[in-house]
Coordinates of C-alpha atoms in Angstrom, one line a residue:
X51 CA -0.3 0.2 0.1
X52 CA 2.7 2.4 0.6
X53 CA 4.5 2.0 -2.8
X54 CA 1.8 2.6 -4.3
X55 CA 1.1 5.3 -2.6
X56 CA 5.1 6.8 -3.3
X57 CA 3.9 5.8 -6.9
X58 CA 0.7 7.0 -7.1
X59 CA 2.5 10.4 -5.8
X60 CA 5.5 10.5 -8.0
X61 CA 3.1 10.4 -11.5
X62 CA 1.3 13.4 -9.9
X63 CA 4.3 15.1 -9.3
X64 CA 6.2 14.2 -13.0
X65 CA 2.1 15.2 -14.4
X66 CA 2.8 18.4 -13.0
X67 CA 6.1 19.4 -13.6
X68 CA 5.2 18.5 -17.1
X69 CA 2.3 20.9 -17.0
X70 CA 4.6 24.1 -15.8
X71 CA 7.7 23.0 -18.0
X72 CA 4.6 23.0 -20.8
X73 CA 3.5 26.4 -19.4
X74 CA 7.1 27.6 -19.6
X75 CA 7.8 26.6 -22.6
X76 CA 4.9 28.0 -24.1
X77 CA 5.2 31.5 -22.7
X78 CA 8.6 31.7 -24.3
X79 CA 7.5 30.5 -27.6
X80 CA 4.4 33.0 -27.5
X81 CA 7.4 35.7 -26.1
X82 CA 9.4 35.2 -28.7
X83 CA 6.6 34.5 -32.0
X84 CA 5.8 38.0 -30.1
X85 CA 9.2 40.0 -30.5
X86 CA 9.4 38.3 -34.4
X87 CA 6.1 39.3 -34.5
X88 CA 7.6 43.6 -33.5
X89 CA 11.0 43.2 -35.7
X90 CA 9.0 42.0 -39.4
X91 CA 6.5 44.4 -38.5
X92 CA 8.4 47.5 -38.0
X93 CA 10.8 45.9 -41.1
X94 CA 7.6 45.9 -43.3
X95 CA 6.5 49.4 -42.6
X96 CA 10.4 50.9 -42.7
X97 CA 10.8 49.2 -46.9
X98 CA 6.7 49.5 -46.9
X99 CA 7.3 53.5 -46.5
X100 CA 10.8 53.6 -48.5
X101 CA 9.1 51.9 -51.5
X102 CA 5.8 54.6 -51.6
X103 CA 8.4 57.5 -51.7
X104 CA 10.2 55.7 -54.2
X105 CA 6.7 54.4 -56.4
X106 CA 5.1 57.9 -55.8
X107 CA 8.4 59.8 -57.3
X108 CA 8.4 57.3 -60.3
X109 CA 5.0 57.9 -60.8
X110 CA 5.3 61.7 -61.3
X111 CA 8.2 61.7 -63.3
X112 CA 6.8 58.5 -66.2
X113 CA 3.0 60.4 -65.0
X114 CA 4.8 63.9 -66.2
X115 CA 6.6 62.1 -69.3
X116 CA 3.6 60.0 -70.6
X117 CA 1.1 63.2 -70.8
X118 CA 4.0 64.9 -73.2
X119 CA 3.5 62.1 -75.2
X120 CA 0.1 61.9 -75.5
X121 CA -0.2 65.2 -76.3
X122 CA 2.4 65.4 -79.0
X123 CA 1.0 62.0 -80.7
X124 CA -2.8 63.5 -80.5
X125 CA -1.3 66.8 -82.2
X126 CA 0.4 64.8 -84.8
X127 CA -3.2 63.1 -85.2
X128 CA -5.0 66.1 -85.4
X129 CA -2.5 67.1 -88.0
X130 CA -2.6 64.1 -90.4
X131 CA -6.7 63.6 -90.2
X132 CA -7.7 67.1 -90.6
X133 CA -8.6 67.2 -94.2
X134 CA -9.8 63.5 -94.2
X135 CA -11.9 64.5 -90.9
X136 CA -13.9 67.6 -93.3
X137 CA -14.4 65.7 -95.6
X138 CA -16.2 62.6 -94.1
X139 CA -14.3 60.1 -95.3
X140 CA -13.4 58.2 -93.0
X141 CA -11.6 55.7 -95.1
X142 CA -9.0 57.8 -95.4
X143 CA -9.6 58.7 -91.3
X144 CA -9.3 54.4 -90.8
X145 CA -5.9 53.7 -92.5
X146 CA -4.1 57.3 -91.0
X147 CA -5.1 56.0 -87.5
X148 CA -3.9 52.8 -87.9
X149 CA -0.7 54.1 -89.0
X150 CA -0.6 55.4 -85.7
X151 CA -1.5 52.1 -83.4
X152 CA 0.9 49.9 -84.6
X153 CA 2.9 51.7 -81.6
X154 CA 2.7 49.2 -78.2
X155 CA 2.6 52.4 -76.2
X156 CA -0.7 53.4 -77.8
X157 CA -3.6 51.4 -75.3
X158 CA -6.8 54.1 -77.4
X159 CA -7.0 56.0 -79.8
X160 CA -10.3 57.6 -80.8
X161 CA -11.0 60.0 -83.8
X162 CA -14.9 62.5 -83.6
X163 CA -15.5 64.6 -85.9
X164 CA -18.6 68.1 -84.6
X165 CA -21.4 65.8 -84.0
X166 CA -19.9 63.3 -81.8
X167 CA -19.5 59.9 -84.3
X168 CA -16.8 58.1 -84.0
X169 CA -15.0 58.7 -87.6
X170 CA -12.0 55.7 -85.8
X171 CA -11.7 54.0 -83.0
X172 CA -8.9 51.4 -81.2
X173 CA -8.7 49.9 -78.4
X174 CA -5.5 48.0 -77.2
X175 CA -7.1 44.2 -75.8
X176 CA -3.7 43.6 -73.6
X177 CA -4.4 46.7 -71.6
X178 CA -4.0 46.1 -68.0
X179 CA -5.7 47.8 -66.0
X180 CA -3.0 48.4 -63.3
X181 CA -0.5 50.1 -65.6
X182 CA -0.2 53.7 -65.1
X183 CA -1.7 56.0 -68.5
X184 CA -2.1 59.3 -69.5
X185 CA -4.4 61.1 -72.1
X186 CA -4.9 64.4 -74.1
X187 CA -7.9 65.5 -76.2
X188 CA -7.1 67.6 -79.2
X189 CA -9.3 69.6 -81.8
X190 CA -9.0 68.8 -85.5
X191 CA -8.6 72.3 -87.4
X192 CA -8.4 73.0 -90.5
X193 CA -7.8 76.6 -92.6
X194 CA -10.9 78.1 -93.5
X195 CA -11.5 80.1 -96.8
X196 CA -10.9 83.0 -97.1
X197 CA -14.8 83.6 -97.4
X198 CA -15.7 82.3 -94.0
X199 CA -12.8 84.7 -92.6
X200 CA -9.4 82.5 -93.1
X201 CA -9.1 81.2 -89.9
X202 CA -8.4 77.6 -88.1
X203 CA -12.0 75.9 -88.2
X204 CA -12.5 73.2 -86.0
X205 CA -13.8 70.2 -87.6
X206 CA -13.8 67.4 -85.0
X207 CA -11.3 66.2 -82.1
X208 CA -9.0 63.7 -81.5
X209 CA -8.5 61.3 -78.1
X210 CA -5.2 59.8 -77.8
X211 CA -4.4 57.4 -74.8
X212 CA -1.1 56.7 -74.0
X213 CA 1.3 53.6 -71.3
X214 CA 4.1 53.6 -69.9
X215 CA 7.0 51.2 -71.6
X216 CA 8.5 48.7 -68.6
X217 CA 10.8 50.1 -66.0
X218 CA 13.6 52.3 -66.7
X219 CA 17.1 49.7 -65.6
X220 CA 17.9 52.2 -62.6
X221 CA 14.2 52.0 -60.5
X222 CA 15.1 48.2 -61.6
X223 CA 18.1 48.1 -59.7
X224 CA 16.8 50.2 -57.0
X225 CA 14.2 47.9 -56.1
X226 CA 16.6 45.3 -56.0
X227 CA 19.1 46.7 -53.7
X228 CA 15.9 47.7 -51.0
X229 CA 14.8 44.7 -51.2
X230 CA 18.2 42.9 -50.6
X231 CA 18.6 45.4 -47.5
X232 CA 15.1 44.5 -46.4
X233 CA 16.3 40.9 -46.3
X234 CA 19.4 41.4 -44.1
X235 CA 18.0 43.5 -41.7
X236 CA 15.3 41.4 -40.7
X237 CA 17.2 38.3 -40.5
X238 CA 19.9 40.7 -37.8
X239 CA 16.9 41.6 -35.8
X240 CA 15.1 37.3 -36.1
X241 CA 18.8 36.0 -35.0
X242 CA 18.3 38.8 -32.4
X243 CA 14.9 37.7 -31.3
X244 CA 15.7 34.4 -31.3
X245 CA 18.8 34.5 -28.4
X246 CA 16.2 36.9 -26.5
X247 CA 13.7 33.9 -26.9
X248 CA 16.0 31.4 -26.1
X249 CA 17.4 32.4 -23.0
X250 CA 13.9 33.7 -21.6
X251 CA 13.1 29.5 -22.9
X252 CA 15.8 28.0 -20.5
X253 CA 14.8 30.3 -17.2
X254 CA 11.6 29.7 -17.5
X255 CA 11.9 25.6 -17.5
X256 CA 14.1 25.8 -15.0
X257 CA 11.9 28.1 -13.0
X258 CA 9.2 25.6 -13.7
X259 CA 10.9 22.8 -12.9
X260 CA 11.6 24.3 -9.4
X261 CA 8.2 25.0 -8.9
X262 CA 7.0 21.8 -9.0
X263 CA 9.0 20.2 -7.4
X264 CA 8.2 22.2 -4.6
X265 CA 4.3 21.3 -4.9
X266 CA 4.4 17.5 -5.4
X267 CA 4.1 16.2 -1.8
X268 CA 1.2 18.8 -0.4
X269 CA -0.9 18.6 -3.0
X270 CA 0.0 14.8 -3.0
X271 CA -2.2 15.0 0.0
X272 CA -4.4 16.8 -0.9
X273 CA -6.0 14.8 -3.8
X274 CA -5.9 11.3 -1.2
X275 CA -7.8 13.9 0.7
X276 CA -10.2 14.9 -1.8
X277 CA -10.4 11.3 -2.7
X278 CA -12.0 10.1 0.0
X279 CA -14.5 13.5 0.4
X280 CA -15.5 12.1 -3.7
X281 CA -16.0 8.3 -1.6
X282 CA -18.3 8.8 0.8
X283 CA -15.9 9.0 3.8
X284 CA -16.1 12.2 5.2
X285 CA -14.6 11.5 9.0
X286 CA -11.1 12.2 8.5
X287 CA -9.9 15.7 8.6
X288 CA -7.7 17.0 6.5
X289 CA -4.3 18.3 7.5
X290 CA -1.2 19.6 5.4
X291 CA 0.3 22.0 7.9
X292 CA 1.1 24.5 5.4
X293 CA 0.3 28.5 5.9
X294 CA 0.9 29.5 2.1
X295 CA -2.4 29.0 -1.0
X296 CA -1.6 25.5 0.0
X297 CA -2.8 25.9 3.0
X298 CA -5.9 27.7 2.8
X299 CA -6.6 24.9 -0.7
X300 CA -6.6 23.0 2.5
X301 CA -8.7 25.0 4.7
X302 CA -12.5 25.1 2.0
X303 CA -11.4 21.6 1.0
X304 CA -12.2 20.6 4.8
X305 CA -15.0 23.1 4.7
X306 CA -16.3 21.6 2.3
X307 CA -16.2 17.8 3.9
X308 CA -18.3 19.4 7.1
X309 CA -21.2 20.4 4.5
X310 CA -20.8 17.8 3.2
X311 CA -21.5 15.8 6.4
X312 CA -24.2 18.0 6.8
X313 CA -26.2 17.8 3.8
X314 CA -26.0 14.9 2.3
X315 CA -29.6 13.9 3.0
X316 CA -30.7 16.7 2.1
X317 CA -29.4 16.0 -1.5
X318 CA -30.7 13.0 -1.2
X319 CA -33.9 14.2 -0.3
X320 CA -34.3 16.6 -3.5
X321 CA -33.3 13.3 -5.5
X322 CA -35.6 11.2 -4.1
X323 CA -38.6 14.2 -4.7
X324 CA -37.2 14.6 -8.6
X325 CA -37.3 10.8 -8.9
X326 CA -41.5 11.1 -8.1
X327 CA -42.4 13.7 -10.3
X328 CA -44.3 12.5 -13.4
X329 CA -43.2 15.0 -15.5
X330 CA -39.4 14.9 -17.3
X331 CA -37.5 17.3 -15.0
X332 CA -33.7 19.0 -16.4
X333 CA -30.9 20.5 -14.6
X334 CA -28.3 22.0 -17.2
X335 CA -25.2 24.2 -16.1
X336 CA -25.7 27.9 -17.1
X337 CA -24.6 27.1 -20.2
X338 CA -27.4 23.9 -21.5
X339 CA -25.6 21.1 -20.4
X340 CA -27.0 18.7 -18.2
X341 CA -26.3 18.4 -14.7
X342 CA -29.0 15.8 -13.5
X343 CA -32.4 14.0 -15.1
X344 CA -35.0 12.0 -13.3
X345 CA -36.6 9.1 -13.9
X346 CA -39.5 10.9 -15.8
X347 CA -37.1 12.4 -18.4
X348 CA -35.1 9.2 -18.6
X349 CA -38.2 6.8 -19.6
X350 CA -39.7 9.8 -21.7
X351 CA -36.8 10.1 -23.8
X352 CA -35.7 6.2 -23.4
X353 CA -31.7 7.0 -22.0
X354 CA -30.1 6.0 -18.7
X355 CA -29.2 9.3 -16.9
X356 CA -26.0 8.7 -17.1
X357 CA -26.2 8.7 -21.2
X358 CA -28.5 12.2 -20.6
X359 CA -25.9 14.2 -18.6
X360 CA -23.5 15.9 -20.3
X361 CA -25.3 16.2 -23.4
X362 CA -27.0 19.8 -24.4
X363 CA -30.4 20.4 -23.7
X364 CA -30.6 21.5 -27.3
X365 CA -30.0 18.1 -27.9
X366 CA -33.2 16.0 -26.7
X367 CA -35.4 18.2 -29.1
X368 CA -36.2 17.4 -32.6
X369 CA -34.3 18.5 -35.7
X370 CA -36.8 20.7 -37.0
X371 CA -36.7 22.6 -33.3
X372 CA -33.2 23.0 -32.3
X373 CA -32.9 25.6 -35.5
X374 CA -35.0 28.1 -33.5
X375 CA -34.4 27.0 -30.0
X376 CA -32.4 29.8 -27.5
X377 CA -30.8 28.7 -24.6
X378 CA -31.7 32.5 -22.8
X379 CA -35.4 32.4 -23.7
X380 CA -36.1 29.0 -23.0
X381 CA -35.2 29.6 -19.3
X382 CA -38.0 32.3 -18.9
X383 CA -40.9 31.0 -21.4
X384 CA -43.4 27.6 -21.4
X385 CA -43.5 26.4 -25.2
X386 CA -44.6 23.6 -26.8
X387 CA -42.4 21.4 -28.9
X388 CA -40.9 18.5 -29.7
X389 CA -38.2 15.5 -28.6
X390 CA -36.8 12.8 -30.1
X391 CA -36.1 9.7 -28.1
X392 CA -33.6 6.9 -28.5
X393 CA -36.1 4.9 -31.1
X394 CA -36.3 8.4 -33.1
X395 CA -40.0 9.2 -31.7
X396 CA -41.2 12.3 -31.8
X397 CA -43.1 13.1 -28.9
X398 CA -44.7 16.6 -28.2
X399 CA -43.8 18.3 -25.0
X400 CA -44.7 21.8 -23.3
X401 CA -41.2 22.9 -22.2
X402 CA -40.9 25.1 -18.9
X403 CA -37.8 26.7 -18.2
X404 CA -36.5 28.7 -14.8
X405 CA -33.5 30.3 -14.0
X406 CA -31.9 28.6 -11.4
X407 CA -29.8 31.6 -8.8
X408 CA -27.9 31.0 -6.4
X409 CA -24.6 32.8 -6.0
X410 CA -22.2 29.9 -5.7
X411 CA -21.8 29.2 -9.7
X412 CA -22.0 25.2 -9.3
X413 CA -25.5 25.6 -8.7
X414 CA -26.4 28.6 -10.8
X415 CA -27.8 27.1 -14.2
X416 CA -32.1 26.0 -15.3
X417 CA -34.4 23.2 -14.6
X418 CA -36.8 22.4 -17.5
X419 CA -40.1 20.7 -17.0
X420 CA -41.2 18.7 -19.9
X421 CA -44.5 17.6 -20.5
X422 CA -45.6 15.1 -22.4
X423 CA -48.8 16.6 -24.3
X424 CA -49.2 13.7 -26.7
X425 CA -53.3 12.7 -25.6
X426 CA -53.3 17.0 -25.2
X427 CA -52.4 17.0 -28.9
X428 CA -54.4 14.3 -30.4
X429 CA -57.6 15.9 -28.5
X430 CA -57.0 18.7 -30.5
X431 CA -56.8 17.3 -33.7
X432 CA -59.7 15.7 -33.4
X433 CA -61.1 18.7 -32.1
X434 CA -60.0 20.5 -35.3
X435 CA -61.9 17.5 -37.2
X436 CA -64.7 17.8 -35.9
X437 CA -65.1 21.3 -36.7
X438 CA -65.0 20.8 -40.6
X439 CA -65.9 17.8 -40.7
X440 CA -69.0 15.1 -40.4
X441 CA -68.2 12.8 -37.2
X442 CA -71.2 10.4 -38.8
X443 CA -70.0 10.1 -42.1
X444 CA -66.8 11.5 -42.5
X445 CA -67.5 14.1 -45.2
X446 CA -67.0 17.7 -44.9
X447 CA -69.3 19.6 -42.8
X448 CA -71.5 22.8 -43.9
X449 CA -68.9 25.5 -42.8
X450 CA -66.0 23.4 -44.1
X451 CA -67.9 22.4 -47.1
X452 CA -68.7 26.3 -47.9
X453 CA -64.9 26.9 -47.5
X454 CA -63.7 24.8 -50.3
X455 CA -66.3 26.1 -52.0
X456 CA -65.7 29.5 -52.4
X457 CA -62.6 28.5 -53.0
X458 CA -63.7 26.7 -55.8
X459 CA -65.5 29.3 -57.3
X460 CA -62.3 32.2 -57.3
X461 CA -60.6 29.6 -59.1
X462 CA -63.5 29.0 -61.8
X463 CA -64.0 32.5 -62.5
X464 CA -60.3 33.7 -62.2
X465 CA -59.9 30.7 -65.1
X466 CA -62.6 31.3 -67.0
X467 CA -64.0 27.9 -66.4
X468 CA -67.6 27.0 -65.3
X469 CA -69.5 25.4 -61.8
X470 CA -72.0 22.9 -61.3
X471 CA -73.4 22.6 -57.0
X472 CA -75.8 19.4 -56.5
X473 CA -77.7 19.8 -54.2
X474 CA -78.9 16.3 -52.5
X475 CA -82.0 15.6 -50.8
X476 CA -83.3 11.9 -49.5
X477 CA -86.8 11.4 -49.7
X478 CA -88.5 10.4 -47.3
X479 CA -85.5 9.5 -45.0
X480 CA -88.0 10.4 -42.2
X481 CA -90.0 7.3 -43.0
X482 CA -86.2 4.8 -42.1
X483 CA -86.0 6.5 -38.8
X484 CA -89.4 6.8 -37.6
X485 CA -89.2 2.6 -39.2
X486 CA -85.8 1.4 -37.4
X487 CA -84.5 4.2 -35.3
X488 CA -82.1 6.9 -35.5
X489 CA -78.8 4.2 -35.0
X490 CA -80.5 2.4 -38.2
X491 CA -81.2 5.7 -40.1
X492 CA -77.2 6.9 -38.9
X493 CA -76.1 3.7 -40.7
X494 CA -78.2 4.5 -44.0
X495 CA -76.3 8.2 -43.8
X496 CA -73.1 6.4 -43.5
X497 CA -73.6 4.0 -46.3
X498 CA -74.9 7.1 -48.5
X499 CA -72.2 8.6 -47.7
X500 CA -69.8 6.0 -49.0
X501 CA -71.6 5.2 -52.2
X502 CA -71.3 8.9 -53.4
X503 CA -67.5 9.1 -52.9
X504 CA -67.7 5.8 -54.7
X505 CA -69.4 7.5 -57.5
X506 CA -68.1 11.1 -57.9
X507 CA -63.9 11.5 -59.4
X508 CA -61.9 11.4 -56.6
X509 CA -61.0 15.0 -56.8
X510 CA -64.8 15.6 -56.5
X511 CA -65.8 17.7 -53.1
X512 CA -68.6 16.2 -51.2
X513 CA -70.4 18.0 -47.8
X514 CA -73.2 16.9 -45.6
X515 CA -75.3 20.1 -45.6
X516 CA -77.9 19.2 -43.0
X517 CA -79.7 15.6 -41.7
X518 CA -80.2 14.1 -45.1
X519 CA -79.2 16.6 -47.3
X520 CA -75.9 16.4 -49.0
X521 CA -74.0 18.9 -52.0
X522 CA -71.1 18.6 -54.0
X523 CA -69.8 20.3 -56.7
X524 CA -68.4 19.7 -60.9
X525 CA -64.7 22.3 -61.6
X526 CA -63.3 22.4 -65.0
X527 CA -65.9 22.8 -66.9
X528 CA -66.3 24.6 -70.2
X529 CA -67.9 28.6 -69.7
X530 CA -69.0 28.9 -72.7
X531 CA -70.5 25.8 -73.8
X532 CA -74.1 24.6 -72.4
X533 CA -73.0 21.7 -69.5
X534 CA -76.2 20.7 -68.6
X535 CA -76.2 17.5 -71.3
X536 CA -73.1 16.3 -69.2
X537 CA -74.2 17.6 -65.5
X538 CA -77.4 15.7 -66.3
X539 CA -75.8 12.4 -67.3
X540 CA -74.1 12.6 -64.5
X541 CA -77.3 13.4 -61.8
X542 CA -78.9 10.3 -63.3
X543 CA -75.7 8.0 -62.7
X544 CA -75.4 10.1 -59.0
X545 CA -79.4 9.0 -58.9
X546 CA -78.6 5.2 -59.9
X547 CA -76.2 4.3 -56.9
X548 CA -78.3 6.5 -54.2
X549 CA -81.6 4.2 -54.9
X550 CA -79.7 1.3 -55.2
X551 CA -81.0 -1.2 -51.9
X552 CA -79.0 -1.6 -49.5
X553 CA -79.0 -3.3 -45.9
X554 CA -80.3 -2.2 -42.6
X555 CA -81.5 -3.7 -39.4
X556 CA -81.6 -7.3 -41.5
X557 CA -84.0 -5.2 -43.5
X558 CA -83.8 -4.4 -47.5
X559 CA -84.2 -1.0 -48.1
X560 CA -84.3 1.6 -51.1
X561 CA -83.9 5.5 -51.2
X562 CA -84.4 7.0 -53.7
X563 CA -82.9 11.6 -53.8
X564 CA -84.0 14.8 -55.4
X565 CA -80.6 17.2 -56.7
X566 CA -80.9 20.9 -58.3
X567 CA -78.5 21.3 -60.0
X568 CA -77.1 25.1 -59.9
X569 CA -74.9 26.7 -62.7
X570 CA -71.7 29.3 -61.8
X571 CA -71.4 31.7 -63.1
X572 CA -74.3 31.3 -65.1
X573 CA -77.2 30.9 -61.8
X574 CA -75.0 32.8 -59.3
X575 CA -71.0 33.8 -58.3
X576 CA -71.7 33.4 -54.6
X577 CA -71.5 30.6 -52.5
X578 CA -75.5 32.1 -50.5
X579 CA -77.0 31.7 -54.2
X580 CA -75.6 29.0 -55.9
X581 CA -76.5 27.1 -52.3
X582 CA -79.7 28.8 -52.4
X583 CA -80.4 28.2 -56.3
X584 CA -79.2 24.8 -55.8
X585 CA -81.7 24.2 -52.5
X586 CA -84.4 25.8 -54.8
X587 CA -83.7 23.2 -57.7
X588 CA -84.2 20.1 -55.8
X589 CA -86.9 20.9 -54.2
X590 CA -88.5 21.5 -57.8
X591 CA -87.2 17.7 -58.4
X592 CA -88.9 16.6 -55.5
X593 CA -92.3 18.4 -55.9
X594 CA -92.2 16.5 -59.1
X595 CA -92.5 13.1 -56.9
X596 CA -88.0 12.4 -56.5
X597 CA -85.6 10.3 -57.3
X598 CA -84.9 13.0 -60.7
X599 CA -83.1 16.1 -61.1
X600 CA -84.0 19.7 -61.7
X601 CA -81.2 23.1 -63.2
X602 CA -82.2 26.0 -61.1
X603 CA -84.4 28.5 -63.4
X604 CA -85.0 32.1 -62.0
X605 CA -88.7 31.6 -61.8
X606 CA -87.9 28.9 -58.8
X607 CA -87.1 31.1 -55.9
X608 CA -90.4 33.3 -57.3
X609 CA -92.2 29.9 -56.6
X610 CA -90.3 29.8 -53.5
X611 CA -90.9 33.1 -52.1
X612 CA -94.1 32.3 -52.5
X613 CA -94.4 29.4 -50.8
X614 CA -93.2 31.3 -48.0
X615 CA -95.9 34.2 -47.8
X616 CA -98.4 31.2 -48.7
X617 CA -97.3 29.7 -45.2
X618 CA -97.3 32.6 -43.0
X619 CA -100.8 34.4 -44.6
X620 CA -102.5 30.4 -43.6
X621 CA -100.6 30.6 -40.9
X622 CA -101.8 34.3 -40.0
X623 CA -105.4 33.3 -40.1
X624 CA -105.8 30.0 -38.2
X625 CA -104.5 32.3 -35.0
X626 CA -106.8 35.4 -36.3
X627 CA -109.4 32.5 -36.9
X628 CA -110.4 33.9 -40.3
X629 CA -111.0 30.1 -42.3
X630 CA -114.8 29.9 -42.3

């Protein structure tokens, strides 16, 4: 046992000395790099300034020469093309211009008449972007006749751009000498910096080795005391016997031993309380790393606690939820999100965050409570479904059907197509309810909805508007043709399928229907009117004995109003006892 302790102390001492040596080496290398960087920067800035002064001087001298050269060429060209320009002889101008552009220093050349029209234009293809150039613009003048005053007359203008030739040998030699001097001075500075750095490295290594050896034994004793505390042994006090920083560390560990001995029961109690919660609880550090997870969290995620600890809280979220996750915002709000389990299953949760405030940084962080809301989400989906669909027949209810019909009418008007709406009502359906009961009536409606869905095309929308009233609409009909034949054929097939016998309460039952048809935009261009008109047409078909269809006509609305008024008058006469 003693030998093993000696081995541990030696290993720890060697590791500590190695760290000190590495730190000393890094500090020396960083110092050397800083000094070298300063030397290089100073060398570069000095000679860069000298180079800029030389370049400015050269550019100024060469620029003046180029300006004079451009002016001379422009004057020569203006004199040469004066007569052809006056005569607007473009061929002669081009011939004379081509004689000038043979010189490699001419970059651009242009001859224009008084109207601004180019008689000749030249631009060298290999014109460099960063090469020094100068331009000159000169008028083209000819001697006017004595009748016009006898003075020179401007008949156009020429513009010439010239570039510098290859750098002069003297400037090139000066650049080479300057570069050589710069390299020599840089090498001397780097050698001096390397010598200073090597001396600092040796001094640092020596000091680090001495300091590491001096701290070896007391730190070894502190490590063994900390290991006893980590194993739950709080009975043996720590004793190092130093009054420096190592002694302060021993006192701190001793205080920690007393505190742990007092608070161990409280920690176990808190762990038991968290483990008894049905909601998943995650305790994270300030940077979002999970420190603790209760039993419900492990069960929700299908991970062990040791697998969750050390992971970022964002890693438990579904991939699409991680991008918009903000740790600081999540720590102060309650939000709905989705987590992904070990098996890849997505579970909706209500995630609530709360910041853990403490003066001690080790207790600071955030506590997240995740509640599984799968059942609630399923109920919400059911509620949304029931708000739009009929629970019995599984087809859109009146509100959803009107919404879909409104969209279809807008599409039809926009695309210049027609739309036909069919309003279906069962004939004498009340007899099934009265004879076999409402359960049989509900089953009859389910069978009817299934038949309608099987009869109509796949994309046709069917809705249940009332007890035994259904409706559907057909899109994509040509607006400039009479579609009644096509719709009538479809209505006959619909009535034939409705009238087929079916079994209800072990009895064979027959049902027929009445269908009213209204067409958009001929009969109506909005939802309310087209439903009302189709309903009027359906009532007309029912008056004709049922098991038939009828197209809407304006007289049907008048008849419906007349029937309504007649019913009101009869009721009023009955109340007033006006019958003889």
